[in-house]
Amino acid sequence: MKPVVERFLRYVAVATDADPQSAKVPSSSGQLFLAKMLAEEMKSMGLSDVEVSDHGYVMGSLPAAAEKYPVIGLIAHLDTSDAVSGKNVRPRIVENYDGKDILLNPQEKIFLSTKDFPEILDHVGEDIIVTDGTTLLGADDKAGIASILTALEYLIDHPDIPHGTVRVAFTPDEEVGHGAALLDLERFGADFAYTIDAGPIGELCYENFNAASATIEIKGRSVHPGRAKGKMINAILIAQDFLAALPPKEIPACTEGYEGFFHVCSNVGTVENATIELIVRDHDSEHFEGRKALLQKIVAELNSRWGEGAVSLTMRDEYRNMAEVLQHSMHIVERAYKAMELAGVTPRVKPVRGGTDGARLSFRGLPTPNVFAGGHNCHGRFEFLPVQSLEKSMEVVVGILTGTTV
């Protein structure tokens, strides 16, 4: 088994589900456990300046092997999504995939279907790492961690290959919007960086959504239903009116590419009270502001119908499109593009339909596009990772750092 695969399988054994309800950083103890485990591994490899902060940030350095090279940062995140459990992950490798549906779990009759997930057919003849259908896999982003450390190990084993100083950071709670907020950029000391994070082979991203979260609180009035005429105000039905006012086709299941959306994350309530949680996403800043204005308009209309204060809206901007920054540093993107070509990978420049630590880091002054780690179907039980994509991710990282190929 190649080192990058062995590393990945070892990392997914550690449960690092982020906890969106926690106010702590890291939000789960497993992240800190993995952080300390990685720090020991980095020290044993020979990396210098290895440290773990109280908040679970891991940093280390590979000293320069040549002069006049930039200091490049490599970043991946420790946590996995809480959408599906990452505890007790049982990965297996389907060798020489034959193009048929993959039976993940005989007892539960769970299949990775080519009809539902046709992208797997792009990997016929390759080796595919899958779950047992009861958990996510964790390629987002333990594949990125494995790719980075294996690339650095390769450079340590080949000291004749010139490269500059490499700074590494593994960060917590990306999946709950923390955005590497506590990464000390001055201490990190990189000229620019790359997140190595999820995504099919060839993906290179320097654009992402503008993002906001929204909470709708609805106050109703409960009255005995037999005597309710003209008196009852049903918060559940007002919630339905709110949802019906949203554009029906502007949801994740109906959009792609640069198309934005509203995503209803939860809708719970009683006659007296109802709460809707949703997120707002758009790559275009004007369209993004328009989406937020639409929510305000719907709330105003509902209040005019049901009485002022019946419906309240709280919105919070989460992150912005890093293209605003990276369009002025396109040489960084071009460096990754050339590294892919050197590795025999066809670059696919596309927008991230989500967030990335690189977005916040870019706006904090560290330009940070994203490079693929090879994963598919992240955040779910049908997640899979082609071994050959993971290996190519590692080769691309080497190319970014050195301008050569493995």
XYZ file of C-alpha atoms in Angstrom:
406
model
C 0.000 0.000 0.000
C 1.377 3.404 -0.969
C 2.145 5.839 1.867
C -0.520 8.365 0.864
C -3.217 5.671 1.035
C -1.894 4.219 4.284
C -1.919 7.683 5.832
C -5.454 8.397 4.715
C -6.820 5.125 6.094
C -5.086 5.794 9.395
C -6.523 9.300 9.668
C -10.147 8.351 8.951
C -10.064 6.020 11.958
C -10.117 9.153 14.142
C -13.598 10.660 14.514
C -13.370 14.431 14.032
C -16.994 15.452 13.435
C -17.368 19.193 13.933
C -20.060 20.255 16.409
C -21.995 23.320 15.198
C -23.581 23.740 18.645
C -20.261 24.070 20.450
C -18.716 27.420 21.291
C -15.282 25.844 21.743
C -12.436 25.662 19.223
C -11.930 22.919 18.331
C -15.591 22.044 18.650
C -14.898 18.331 19.201
C -12.232 16.441 21.131
C -11.374 14.185 18.197
C -9.934 17.126 16.292
C -7.461 17.855 19.061
C -6.550 14.163 19.249
C -5.820 14.099 15.493
C -3.896 17.385 15.766
C -1.557 15.925 18.367
C -1.208 12.706 16.377
C -0.223 14.651 13.259
C 2.254 16.766 15.201
C 4.076 13.637 16.385
C 4.114 12.270 12.850
C 5.489 15.544 11.497
C 8.279 15.531 14.077
C 9.174 11.927 13.250
C 9.362 12.862 9.546
C 11.887 15.576 10.325
C 9.761 18.694 9.984
C 10.800 21.636 12.157
C 8.927 24.214 14.250
C 6.106 21.737 14.887
C 3.541 22.999 17.366
C -0.085 22.442 18.377
C -2.064 25.331 19.819
C -4.681 25.000 22.540
C -7.279 25.454 19.814
C -6.006 22.505 17.776
C -4.043 24.354 15.112
C -1.035 22.330 13.937
C 1.880 24.134 12.298
C 5.264 22.985 11.050
C 7.985 23.752 8.503
C 10.041 22.068 5.847
C 13.197 24.202 5.569
C 14.239 25.513 2.172
C 16.499 23.416 -0.029
C 17.345 26.346 -2.304
C 17.449 30.131 -2.233
C 15.156 32.612 -3.969
C 12.031 30.455 -3.665
C 8.813 31.833 -2.126
C 7.586 30.596 1.232
C 4.536 28.522 0.336
C 1.831 27.494 2.780
C -0.139 24.238 2.577
C -3.385 24.009 4.535
C -5.955 21.277 5.205
C -8.643 20.954 7.847
C -8.967 18.406 10.627
C -12.732 18.232 10.991
C -15.387 16.395 9.038
C -18.997 17.406 8.491
C -21.607 16.622 11.108
C -24.180 15.924 8.367
C -23.411 12.197 8.605
C -21.427 10.529 11.361
C -17.674 10.173 11.004
C -17.412 7.760 13.932
C -16.356 4.141 13.398
C -15.536 4.661 9.722
C -14.958 1.307 8.029
C -13.264 2.010 4.701
C -12.447 -0.592 2.111
C -10.746 -0.464 -1.270
C -12.604 -1.707 -4.327
C -9.748 -2.723 -6.603
C -9.956 -2.355 -10.381
C -13.490 -0.942 -10.268
C -15.637 -2.633 -12.940
C -18.229 0.072 -13.587
C -21.098 -1.607 -11.734
C -23.027 -0.528 -8.663
C -20.935 -1.081 -5.523
C -22.561 -2.935 -2.636
C -21.480 -0.970 0.413
C -23.460 -2.803 3.058
C -24.981 -6.274 2.452
C -26.964 -6.232 5.695
C -28.610 -2.879 4.984
C -28.591 -3.374 1.192
C -26.901 -0.016 0.649
C -25.434 0.506 -2.837
C -23.247 3.195 -4.364
C -25.348 3.500 -7.503
C -24.004 4.515 -10.895
C -27.451 5.929 -11.669
C -27.426 8.244 -8.673
C -23.692 9.012 -8.820
C -22.616 8.608 -12.476
C -19.286 10.391 -11.849
C -17.906 7.156 -10.450
C -17.916 5.787 -14.004
C -15.040 8.167 -14.768
C -12.909 5.908 -12.566
C -13.503 2.480 -14.112
C -10.325 0.415 -13.790
C -9.115 2.420 -10.803
C -9.105 1.518 -7.103
C -11.904 3.188 -5.142
C -11.992 3.764 -1.381
C -15.590 3.578 -0.107
C -17.463 3.427 3.194
C -19.689 0.660 4.542
C -22.692 2.908 3.899
C -23.258 3.870 7.539
C -20.809 6.796 7.850
C -19.096 9.361 5.711
C -15.554 8.535 4.586
C -13.677 11.683 5.593
C -11.847 12.491 2.365
C -12.999 16.028 3.156
C -10.378 16.736 4.322
C -8.238 13.874 5.564
C -7.305 13.220 1.947
C -5.819 16.723 1.907
C -3.800 16.040 5.054
C -2.491 12.762 3.615
C -1.604 14.453 0.322
C 0.359 17.241 2.014
C 2.372 15.079 4.406
C 3.192 12.488 1.754
C 4.405 15.235 -0.598
C 6.663 16.630 2.125
C 7.950 13.162 2.923
C 8.841 12.764 -0.755
C 10.863 15.996 -0.682
C 12.617 14.947 2.524
C 13.552 11.671 0.835
C 14.814 13.577 -2.249
C 16.949 16.403 -0.822
C 18.425 17.116 -4.259
C 15.120 18.637 -5.462
C 15.203 22.432 -4.913
C 12.310 24.120 -3.119
C 11.700 27.003 -0.779
C 10.511 26.921 2.808
C 7.173 25.153 3.140
C 4.818 26.061 5.957
C 2.096 23.587 6.899
C -1.089 24.225 8.871
C -3.867 21.824 9.781
C -6.844 23.769 11.091
C -10.038 22.949 13.019
C -13.743 23.494 12.387
C -13.776 24.427 8.707
C -17.108 22.642 8.336
C -18.860 24.922 10.841
C -17.640 28.170 9.307
C -14.691 28.841 11.607
C -12.604 29.649 8.535
C -9.174 29.285 10.181
C -10.007 32.432 12.112
C -7.344 31.809 14.753
C -4.488 30.994 12.389
C -1.677 33.399 13.252
C -0.690 34.574 9.777
C 2.369 36.472 10.948
C 3.623 33.378 12.724
C 2.667 31.201 9.748
C 4.828 33.423 7.570
C 3.843 32.230 4.090
C 3.944 34.464 1.015
C 0.877 32.647 -0.325
C -0.816 29.326 0.323
C -3.053 26.573 -1.023
C -5.810 24.650 0.672
C -5.735 21.005 -0.398
C -9.341 20.122 0.170
C -11.746 17.547 -1.248
C -12.881 17.898 -4.855
C -12.490 15.559 -7.855
C -9.193 15.239 -9.696
C -8.177 18.364 -11.590
C -10.287 20.868 -9.684
C -8.590 24.212 -9.165
C -10.681 26.878 -7.487
C -10.074 30.546 -6.862
C -13.744 31.544 -6.632
C -16.308 30.606 -4.006
C -19.724 31.655 -2.832
C -20.559 34.793 -0.947
C -22.347 33.317 2.043
C -24.817 34.287 4.747
C -26.921 32.447 7.284
C -30.451 33.474 8.217
C -32.817 32.635 11.055
C -36.554 33.301 10.780
C -38.433 33.442 14.086
C -42.236 33.329 13.937
C -44.625 34.099 16.798
C -48.118 32.638 16.678
C -51.090 32.540 19.018
C -52.567 29.330 20.336
C -56.295 29.120 20.979
C -58.520 26.089 21.443
C -59.184 24.981 17.847
C -62.905 24.721 18.527
C -63.055 28.425 19.412
C -60.223 29.691 17.222
C -62.034 31.628 14.506
C -60.530 35.069 14.156
C -58.181 34.459 17.073
C -55.634 31.696 16.323
C -52.415 32.573 14.528
C -50.640 29.383 13.479
C -46.861 29.907 13.312
C -46.442 26.695 11.314
C -48.694 28.035 8.552
C -46.858 31.366 8.494
C -43.630 29.386 8.090
C -45.202 27.651 5.121
C -46.069 31.037 3.617
C -42.461 32.141 4.045
C -41.094 29.019 2.347
C -43.638 29.294 -0.481
C -42.386 32.831 -1.185
C -38.840 31.615 -1.899
C -37.962 30.980 -5.580
C -38.759 27.249 -5.952
C -35.976 26.466 -8.422
C -33.243 28.378 -6.601
C -32.315 25.530 -4.290
C -29.195 23.323 -4.198
C -30.918 20.436 -5.999
C -31.735 22.676 -8.993
C -28.570 24.761 -9.354
C -24.975 24.325 -10.474
C -21.901 26.260 -11.571
C -22.258 29.948 -10.776
C -25.947 29.697 -9.874
C -26.773 30.762 -6.325
C -29.435 29.365 -4.029
C -31.425 29.454 -0.810
C -31.026 26.299 1.272
C -33.499 25.542 4.058
C -31.511 23.701 6.720
C -34.289 23.216 9.265
C -37.942 24.082 9.810
C -39.406 23.312 13.222
C -42.386 24.684 15.062
C -45.649 24.630 16.921
C -48.727 26.803 16.688
C -47.105 29.308 19.072
C -43.555 29.387 17.681
C -41.705 28.324 14.553
C -38.091 28.684 13.473
C -36.579 28.370 10.013
C -32.815 28.138 9.533
C -31.441 28.721 6.047
C -28.304 29.704 4.211
C -27.904 32.093 1.291
C -25.265 31.573 -1.390
C -24.227 33.385 -4.582
C -20.951 33.980 -6.413
C -22.040 37.389 -7.713
C -21.933 40.031 -4.971
C -24.883 42.021 -6.388
C -27.035 38.903 -6.702
C -25.990 37.950 -3.180
C -27.200 41.273 -1.785
C -30.382 40.836 -3.819
C -31.028 37.485 -2.191
C -30.667 38.969 1.276
C -32.986 41.828 0.285
C -35.577 39.292 -0.887
C -35.641 37.673 2.554
C -36.195 41.083 4.128
C -39.011 41.796 1.664
C -40.772 38.495 2.402
C -40.564 39.117 6.147
C -41.971 42.649 5.726
C -44.882 41.316 3.672
C -45.674 38.649 6.255
C -45.588 41.221 9.049
C -47.982 43.462 7.139
C -50.333 40.500 6.834
C -50.017 39.028 10.329
C -49.030 42.015 12.442
C -45.753 43.780 13.118
C -43.349 41.554 15.019
C -44.984 38.299 13.995
C -41.915 37.414 11.912
C -38.327 38.434 12.635
C -35.191 37.916 10.575
C -31.595 37.640 11.774
C -28.871 37.428 9.118
C -25.126 36.998 9.433
C -22.556 37.228 6.630
C -20.221 34.222 6.802
C -17.598 34.660 4.074
C -17.015 36.317 0.712
C -15.861 35.307 -2.747
C -12.068 35.035 -2.650
C -11.906 35.927 -6.356
C -12.013 39.567 -5.252
C -8.522 39.037 -3.827
C -7.068 36.338 -6.053
C -7.814 38.142 -9.315
C -4.864 40.341 -8.326
C -2.584 37.329 -7.659
C -3.304 35.031 -10.581
C 0.319 33.831 -10.703
C -0.548 31.682 -7.696
C -3.382 30.011 -9.595
C -1.162 29.614 -12.658
C 1.490 27.877 -10.526
C -1.034 25.216 -9.517
C -2.312 24.949 -13.103
C 1.188 24.187 -14.383
C 1.770 21.692 -11.566
C -1.307 19.767 -12.663
C -0.145 19.671 -16.256
C 3.275 18.397 -15.105
C 1.520 15.608 -13.199
C -0.517 14.613 -16.256
C -3.730 16.012 -14.779
C -6.142 18.083 -16.858
C -6.860 21.249 -14.844
C -10.525 22.078 -14.344
C -10.844 25.644 -13.110
C -14.259 26.021 -11.512
C -15.951 27.883 -8.683
C -16.282 26.297 -5.263
C -19.965 25.732 -4.596
C -19.378 26.212 -0.913
C -16.829 27.760 1.358
C -13.155 27.222 1.944
C -10.700 28.326 4.586
C -8.903 29.991 1.694
C -11.689 32.544 1.352
C -11.229 34.060 4.796
C -7.463 33.683 4.651
C -7.371 35.526 1.325
C -9.303 38.445 2.782
C -6.983 38.436 5.789
C -4.014 38.967 3.460
C -2.878 35.417 2.602
C -3.969 34.611 -0.986
C -5.095 30.976 -0.861
C -6.756 29.146 -3.783
C -7.909 25.545 -3.440
C -6.459 22.426 -5.101
C -8.219 19.062 -5.300
C -7.617 16.169 -2.915
C -9.705 13.731 -4.971
C -12.872 13.108 -2.959
C -16.438 12.762 -4.247
C -19.860 12.997 -2.541
C -18.472 14.621 0.588
C -20.678 15.006 3.678
C -22.526 11.753 3.026
C -22.490 7.982 3.301
C -21.860 7.632 -0.442
C -18.549 9.467 -0.290
C -15.746 7.816 -2.250
C -12.099 8.494 -3.049
C -10.273 7.090 -6.088
C -6.796 6.044 -4.987
C -5.270 7.307 -8.211
C -6.818 10.774 -7.639
C -5.301 10.926 -4.166
C -1.909 9.957 -5.568
C -2.166 12.662 -8.226
C -3.078 15.218 -5.580
C 0.198 14.434 -3.826
C 2.113 14.764 -7.107
C 0.481 18.146 -7.784
C 1.524 19.389 -4.344
C 5.115 18.402 -5.141
C 4.823 20.265 -8.447
C 3.513 23.411 -6.766
C 6.453 23.417 -4.376
C 9.211 22.526 -6.847
C 8.052 23.084 -10.431
C 8.920 19.425 -11.118
C 7.011 16.155 -11.089
C 7.345 12.959 -9.087
